[in-house]
C-alpha positions in Angstrom: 103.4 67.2 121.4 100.7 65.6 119.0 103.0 65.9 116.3 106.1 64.1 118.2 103.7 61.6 119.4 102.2 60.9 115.8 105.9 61.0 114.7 106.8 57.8 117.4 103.5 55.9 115.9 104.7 56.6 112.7 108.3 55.0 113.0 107.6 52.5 115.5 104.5 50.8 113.6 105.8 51.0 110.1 108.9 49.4 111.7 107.5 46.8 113.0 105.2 46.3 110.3 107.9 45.9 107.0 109.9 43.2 109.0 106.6 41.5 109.9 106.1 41.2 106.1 109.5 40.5 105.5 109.1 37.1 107.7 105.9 37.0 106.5 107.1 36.4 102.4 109.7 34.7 103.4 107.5 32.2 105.6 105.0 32.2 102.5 106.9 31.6 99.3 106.5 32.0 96.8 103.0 33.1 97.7 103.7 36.5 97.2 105.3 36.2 93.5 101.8 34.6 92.2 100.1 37.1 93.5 102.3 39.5 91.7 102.0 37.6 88.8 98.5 37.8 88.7 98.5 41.7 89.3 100.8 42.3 86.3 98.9 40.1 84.2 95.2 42.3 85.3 97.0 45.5 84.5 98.2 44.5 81.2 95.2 43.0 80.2 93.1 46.2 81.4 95.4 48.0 79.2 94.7 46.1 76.0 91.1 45.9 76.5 90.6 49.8 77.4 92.7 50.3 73.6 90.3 48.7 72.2 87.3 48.0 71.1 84.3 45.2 70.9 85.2 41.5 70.9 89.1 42.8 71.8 88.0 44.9 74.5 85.6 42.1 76.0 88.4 39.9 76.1 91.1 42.2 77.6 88.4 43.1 80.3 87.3 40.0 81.2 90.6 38.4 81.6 91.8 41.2 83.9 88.7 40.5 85.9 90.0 36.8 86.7 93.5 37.9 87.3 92.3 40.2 89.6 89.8 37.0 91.3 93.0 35.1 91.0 94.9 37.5 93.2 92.2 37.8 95.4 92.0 33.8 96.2 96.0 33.8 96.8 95.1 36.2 99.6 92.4 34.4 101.2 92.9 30.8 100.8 96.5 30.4 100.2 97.4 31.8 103.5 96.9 33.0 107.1 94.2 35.7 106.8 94.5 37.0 109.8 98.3 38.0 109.1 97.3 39.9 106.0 94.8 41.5 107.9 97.6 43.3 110.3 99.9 44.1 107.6 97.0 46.3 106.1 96.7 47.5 109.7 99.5 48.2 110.2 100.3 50.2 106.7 96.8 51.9 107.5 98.1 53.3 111.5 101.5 53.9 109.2 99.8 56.1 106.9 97.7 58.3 109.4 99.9 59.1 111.6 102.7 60.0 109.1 99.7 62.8 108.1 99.1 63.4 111.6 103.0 64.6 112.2 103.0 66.5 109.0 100.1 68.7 109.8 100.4 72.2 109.4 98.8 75.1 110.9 100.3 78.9 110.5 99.4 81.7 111.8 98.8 84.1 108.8 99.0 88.1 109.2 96.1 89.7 110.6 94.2 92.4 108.3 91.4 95.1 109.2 88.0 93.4 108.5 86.1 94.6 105.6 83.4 97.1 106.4 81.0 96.3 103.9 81.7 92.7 103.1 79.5 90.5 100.9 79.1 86.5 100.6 77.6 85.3 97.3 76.3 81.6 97.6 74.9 78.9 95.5 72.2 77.1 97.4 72.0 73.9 95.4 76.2 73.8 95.3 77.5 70.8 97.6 74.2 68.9 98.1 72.6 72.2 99.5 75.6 73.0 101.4 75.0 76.5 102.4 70.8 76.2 103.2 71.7 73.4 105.4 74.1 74.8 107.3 72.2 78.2 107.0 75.6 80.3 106.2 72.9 83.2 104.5 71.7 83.6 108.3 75.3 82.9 109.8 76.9 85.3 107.4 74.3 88.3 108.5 75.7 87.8 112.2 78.8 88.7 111.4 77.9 91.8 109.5 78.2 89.9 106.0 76.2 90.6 103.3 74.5 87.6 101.9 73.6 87.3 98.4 72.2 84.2 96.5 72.7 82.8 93.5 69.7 82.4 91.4 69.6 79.8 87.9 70.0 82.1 85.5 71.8 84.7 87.4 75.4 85.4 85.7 77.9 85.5 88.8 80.6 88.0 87.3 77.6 90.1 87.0 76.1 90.1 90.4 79.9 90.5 91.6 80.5 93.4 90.0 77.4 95.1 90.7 77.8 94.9 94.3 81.5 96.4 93.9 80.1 98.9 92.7 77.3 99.9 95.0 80.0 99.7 97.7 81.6 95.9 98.9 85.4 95.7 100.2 85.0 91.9 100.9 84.2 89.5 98.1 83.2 85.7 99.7 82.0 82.6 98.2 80.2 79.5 99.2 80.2 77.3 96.2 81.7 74.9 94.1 85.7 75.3 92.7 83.9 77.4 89.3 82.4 79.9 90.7 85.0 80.3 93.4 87.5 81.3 90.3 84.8 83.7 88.9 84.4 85.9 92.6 88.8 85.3 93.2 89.1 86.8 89.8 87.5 90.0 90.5 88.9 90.1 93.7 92.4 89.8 92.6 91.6 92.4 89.6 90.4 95.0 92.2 92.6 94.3 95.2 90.0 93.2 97.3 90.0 90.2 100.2 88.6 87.7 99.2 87.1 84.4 101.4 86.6 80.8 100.5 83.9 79.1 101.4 83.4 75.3 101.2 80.2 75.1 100.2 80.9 73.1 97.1 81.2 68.6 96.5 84.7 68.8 96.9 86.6 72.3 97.4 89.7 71.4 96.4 90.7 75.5 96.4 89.6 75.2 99.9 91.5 72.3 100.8 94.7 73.9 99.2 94.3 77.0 100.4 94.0 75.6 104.1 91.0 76.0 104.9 88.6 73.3 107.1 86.4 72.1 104.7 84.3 70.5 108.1 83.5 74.1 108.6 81.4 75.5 106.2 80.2 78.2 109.1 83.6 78.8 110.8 85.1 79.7 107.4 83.0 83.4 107.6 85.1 84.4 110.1 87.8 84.9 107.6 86.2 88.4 107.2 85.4 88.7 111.1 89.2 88.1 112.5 90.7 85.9 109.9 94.6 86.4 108.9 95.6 87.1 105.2 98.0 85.7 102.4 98.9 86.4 99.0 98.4 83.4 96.7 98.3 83.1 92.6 95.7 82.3 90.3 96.1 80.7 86.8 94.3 81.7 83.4 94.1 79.9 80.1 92.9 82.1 77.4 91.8 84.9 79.5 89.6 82.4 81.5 90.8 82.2 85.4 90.8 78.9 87.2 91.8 77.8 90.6 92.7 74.4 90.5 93.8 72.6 86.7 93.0 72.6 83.6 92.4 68.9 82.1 92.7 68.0 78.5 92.8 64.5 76.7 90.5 61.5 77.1 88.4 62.7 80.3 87.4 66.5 78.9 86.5 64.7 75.5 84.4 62.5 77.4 82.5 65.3 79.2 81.6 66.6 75.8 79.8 63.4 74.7 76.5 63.0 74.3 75.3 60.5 77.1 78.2 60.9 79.3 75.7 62.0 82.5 73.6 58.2 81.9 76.5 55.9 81.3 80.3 57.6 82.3 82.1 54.9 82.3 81.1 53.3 79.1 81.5 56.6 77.7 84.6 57.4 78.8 86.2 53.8 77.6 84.8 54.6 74.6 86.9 57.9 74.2 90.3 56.3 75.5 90.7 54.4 71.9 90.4 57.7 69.9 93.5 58.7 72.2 95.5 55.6 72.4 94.3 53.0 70.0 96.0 51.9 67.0 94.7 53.6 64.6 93.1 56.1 67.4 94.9 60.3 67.1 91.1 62.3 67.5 93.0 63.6 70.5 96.1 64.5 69.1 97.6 68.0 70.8 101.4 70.0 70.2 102.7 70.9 73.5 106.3 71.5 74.1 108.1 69.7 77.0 110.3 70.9 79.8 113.4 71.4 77.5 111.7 73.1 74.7 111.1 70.0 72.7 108.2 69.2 70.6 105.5 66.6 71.8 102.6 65.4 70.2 99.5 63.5 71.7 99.2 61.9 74.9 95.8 60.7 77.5 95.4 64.0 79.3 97.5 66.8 80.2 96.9 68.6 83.4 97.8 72.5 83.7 97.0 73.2 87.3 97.6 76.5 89.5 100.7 75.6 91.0 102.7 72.0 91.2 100.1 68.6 92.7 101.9 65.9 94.6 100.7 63.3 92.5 101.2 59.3 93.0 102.7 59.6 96.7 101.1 57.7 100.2 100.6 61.0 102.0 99.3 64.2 100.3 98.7 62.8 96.8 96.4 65.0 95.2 97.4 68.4 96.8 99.6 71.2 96.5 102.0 72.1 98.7 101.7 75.6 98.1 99.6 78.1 95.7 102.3 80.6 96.0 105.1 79.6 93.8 104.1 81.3 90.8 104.9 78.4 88.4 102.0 76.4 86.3 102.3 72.4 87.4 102.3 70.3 84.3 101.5 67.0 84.1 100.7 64.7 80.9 100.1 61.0 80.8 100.1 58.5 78.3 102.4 60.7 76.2 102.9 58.6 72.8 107.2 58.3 71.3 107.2 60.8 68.7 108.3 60.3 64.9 104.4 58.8 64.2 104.7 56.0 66.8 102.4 54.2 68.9 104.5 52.8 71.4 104.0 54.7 75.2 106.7 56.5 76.7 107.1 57.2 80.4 103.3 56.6 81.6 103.7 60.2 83.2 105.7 63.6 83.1 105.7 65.9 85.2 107.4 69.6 85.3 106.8 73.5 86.0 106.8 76.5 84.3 105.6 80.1 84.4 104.0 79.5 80.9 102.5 76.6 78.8 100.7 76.4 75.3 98.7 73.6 73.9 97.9 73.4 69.8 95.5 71.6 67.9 94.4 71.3 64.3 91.2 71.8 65.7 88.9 73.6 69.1 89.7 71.2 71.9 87.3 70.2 74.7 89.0 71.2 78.6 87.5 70.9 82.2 88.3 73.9 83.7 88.2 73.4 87.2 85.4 70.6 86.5 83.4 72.4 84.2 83.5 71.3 80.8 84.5 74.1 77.8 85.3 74.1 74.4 88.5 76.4 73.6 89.9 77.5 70.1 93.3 76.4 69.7 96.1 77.4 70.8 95.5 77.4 74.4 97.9 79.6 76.1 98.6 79.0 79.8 99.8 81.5 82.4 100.5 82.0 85.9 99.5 85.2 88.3 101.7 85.2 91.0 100.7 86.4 94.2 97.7 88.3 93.0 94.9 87.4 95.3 94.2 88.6 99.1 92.9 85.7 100.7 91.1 85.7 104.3 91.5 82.8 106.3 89.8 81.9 109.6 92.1 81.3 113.1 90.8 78.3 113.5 91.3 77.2 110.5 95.2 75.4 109.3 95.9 78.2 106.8 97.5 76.2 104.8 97.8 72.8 102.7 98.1 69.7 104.3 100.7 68.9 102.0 102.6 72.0 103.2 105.1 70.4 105.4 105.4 67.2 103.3 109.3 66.2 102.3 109.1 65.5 98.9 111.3 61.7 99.1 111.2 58.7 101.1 114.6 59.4 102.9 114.0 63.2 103.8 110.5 62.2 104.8 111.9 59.5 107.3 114.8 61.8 108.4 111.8 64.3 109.0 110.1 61.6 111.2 113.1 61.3 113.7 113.0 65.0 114.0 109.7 65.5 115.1 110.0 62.4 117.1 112.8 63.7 118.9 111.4 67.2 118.9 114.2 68.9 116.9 112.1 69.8 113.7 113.2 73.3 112.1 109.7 73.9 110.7 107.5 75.6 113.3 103.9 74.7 113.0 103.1 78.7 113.4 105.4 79.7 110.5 103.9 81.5 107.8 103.4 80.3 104.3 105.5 83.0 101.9 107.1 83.0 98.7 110.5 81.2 99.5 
């Protein structure tokens, strides 16, 4: 009944609210195309100045800035505020209750709980995550081991060893990295294995289905939580959870005074990718027909496919099951030696990848920054890792139930609304 009722918001608001801004450009011409005008303008002016560097770069910057002031004033003084005000409103109520009729929650297969189940947890992770919510004292009342994570401690090590004096349950409560070192062993022995979100922004956990509000309701996975199979990703051996990044953002990482000034230092590494006379970052990847590529911004090799640049759900996956890499790369430049842009992004996926350079390349890996010898080689592991997930807890992504265009997703809308929608909200994620 939530869902339908979320669904009525959704179509009824939005509704009203494109043909009250309809009547509202029309009223307000040609209002609307300055303020356009000066939006293009900021955006290719932020382009040139980021390409470049000192006096060239000041410029392109600083006329974006009054573009952007310019569009800004057409807004507030060259209209009626308060109408602007309820078409942002209304996209906002729009927006939130389109994610409110798409939410998913399964009901995953129970499992036997481990006997001897241990938690491993980093107390400084997440802002001091799992101290304040006490998840070492939590985890003991449900018959958890607890074991902390000490500076200097190696984490594959401390897993192991407690493998081997006897743990069928491998949890942690931690940041994204060390929640692909404890998965990894887990998958290579066939054990459960429990997410905690411990960490700044547990994207795993998010992905994964998992409430990341519950840091303590999460250790039930391993009291009475349901299982499912999910893959993991490797690149050179290494395993990662979420992506891979390459380009202008994992050179950046690598720079000397990156952590005191990261902006400076990352529009200082965009010129060496895209400038003129800029190819430091210069990589051989082959695209989705087999065809060679060189260069490009950054190129994303995640486990599983992102919904990237959408309203709803941008910046999840829909699933972690499909046992296919998600590729993305932006900025990619024309081949044949010029400097000219292509599409601004491409996006495809595939059970394998590889990534060559002339020379070691810098990579976040899952948001820790490594240096790899060339090539990189990319591969999926479908289905490979047992994962416990609370009840309580949505058990899977939010993106889950998400149609993929504009028209399925309003044809979905007047399903729910009318309470004829073919996806149950108890069905259970599985390789299609």
């Amino acid at each position: 009944m939530r869902r339908r009722i979320a669904a009525v918001v959704a179509l009824v608001v939005g509704a009203a609210t494109l043909v009250f801004g309809v009547v509202n450009a029309v009223n307000e011409f040609p209002r609307g195309l300055i303020f356009l005008a000066c939006v293009v303008i900021a955006v290719v002016a932020a382009c040139y100045g980021v390409l470049r560097r000192g006096i060239a770069r000041t410029a392109g910057l600083y006329v974006a800035g009054l573009a952007l002031v310019g569009a800004l004033l057409v807004i507030v003084l060259g209209g009626d505020f308060g109408r602007d005000l309820l078409l942002i409103v209304g996209l906002l109520v729009t927006l939130a209750a389109t994610r409110a009729s798409f939410t998913s929650r399964v009901d995953l297969p129970s499992a036997p709980a481990p006997q001897h189940p241990v938690l491993f947890y980093n107390p400084k992770s997440g802002g001091g995550k799992a101290e304040r919510f006490a998840v070492a004292k939590e985890a003991r009342d449900r018959g958890i081991e607890p074991i902390e994570l000490k500076r200097g401690d190696d984490l594959e090590t401390l897993v192991r060893g407690a493998v081997a004096r006897g743990a069928d349950g491998l949890a942690m409560a931690g940041g994204d990295g060390s929640q692909a070192v404890v998965a990894a062993v887990a998958a290579e022995l066939s054990l459960p294995y429990a997410c905690v979100p411990a960490g700044t922004r547990n994207h795993f956990a998010l992905d994964l289905g998992v409430d990341r509000d519950d840091v303590v309701g999460a250790l039930d996975a391993f009291v009475n939580g349901g299982e499912r199979l999910v893959d993991l990703a490797e690149v050179n051996g290494r395993v990662f959870v979420n992506n891979v990044s390459l380009g202008v953002y994992a050179e950046a990482v690598q720079r000397t005074g990156y952590r005191a000034a990261k902006i400076r230092t990352l529009l200082d590494t965009v010129p060496d990718a895209l400038g003129a006379g800029g190819s430091d970052l210069d990589m051989r990847w082959a695209g989705p027909e087999g065809q060679e590529h060189r260069g490009g911004a950054a190129v994303l090799v995640s486990n599983n496919r992102y919904r990237l640049g959408r309203a709803v759900g941008s910046g999840t996956r829909p699933r972690i099951d499909d046992g296919l890499l998600g590729i993305t790369v932006m900025g990619a430049p024309a081949d044949e030696g010029q400097r000219r842009l292509q599409r601004p992004m491409r996006e495809w996926t595939t059970p394998s990848f590889q990534v060559d350079a002339d020379r070691p390349l810098p990579a976040g890996v899952d948001g820790e920054a490594l240096i790899f010898d060339a090539p990189l080689r990319f591969q999926i592991r479908p289905g490979v890792l047992r994962v416990r997930i609370a009840p309580q807890h949505p058990g899977a992504s939010p993106s889950a139930m998400l149609p993929e265009g504009l028209r399925d997703g309003l044809a979905a809308l007047v399903r729910i609304a009318l309470g004829r929608d073919r996806h149950s909200a108890s069905s259970t994620p599985g390789r299609p």
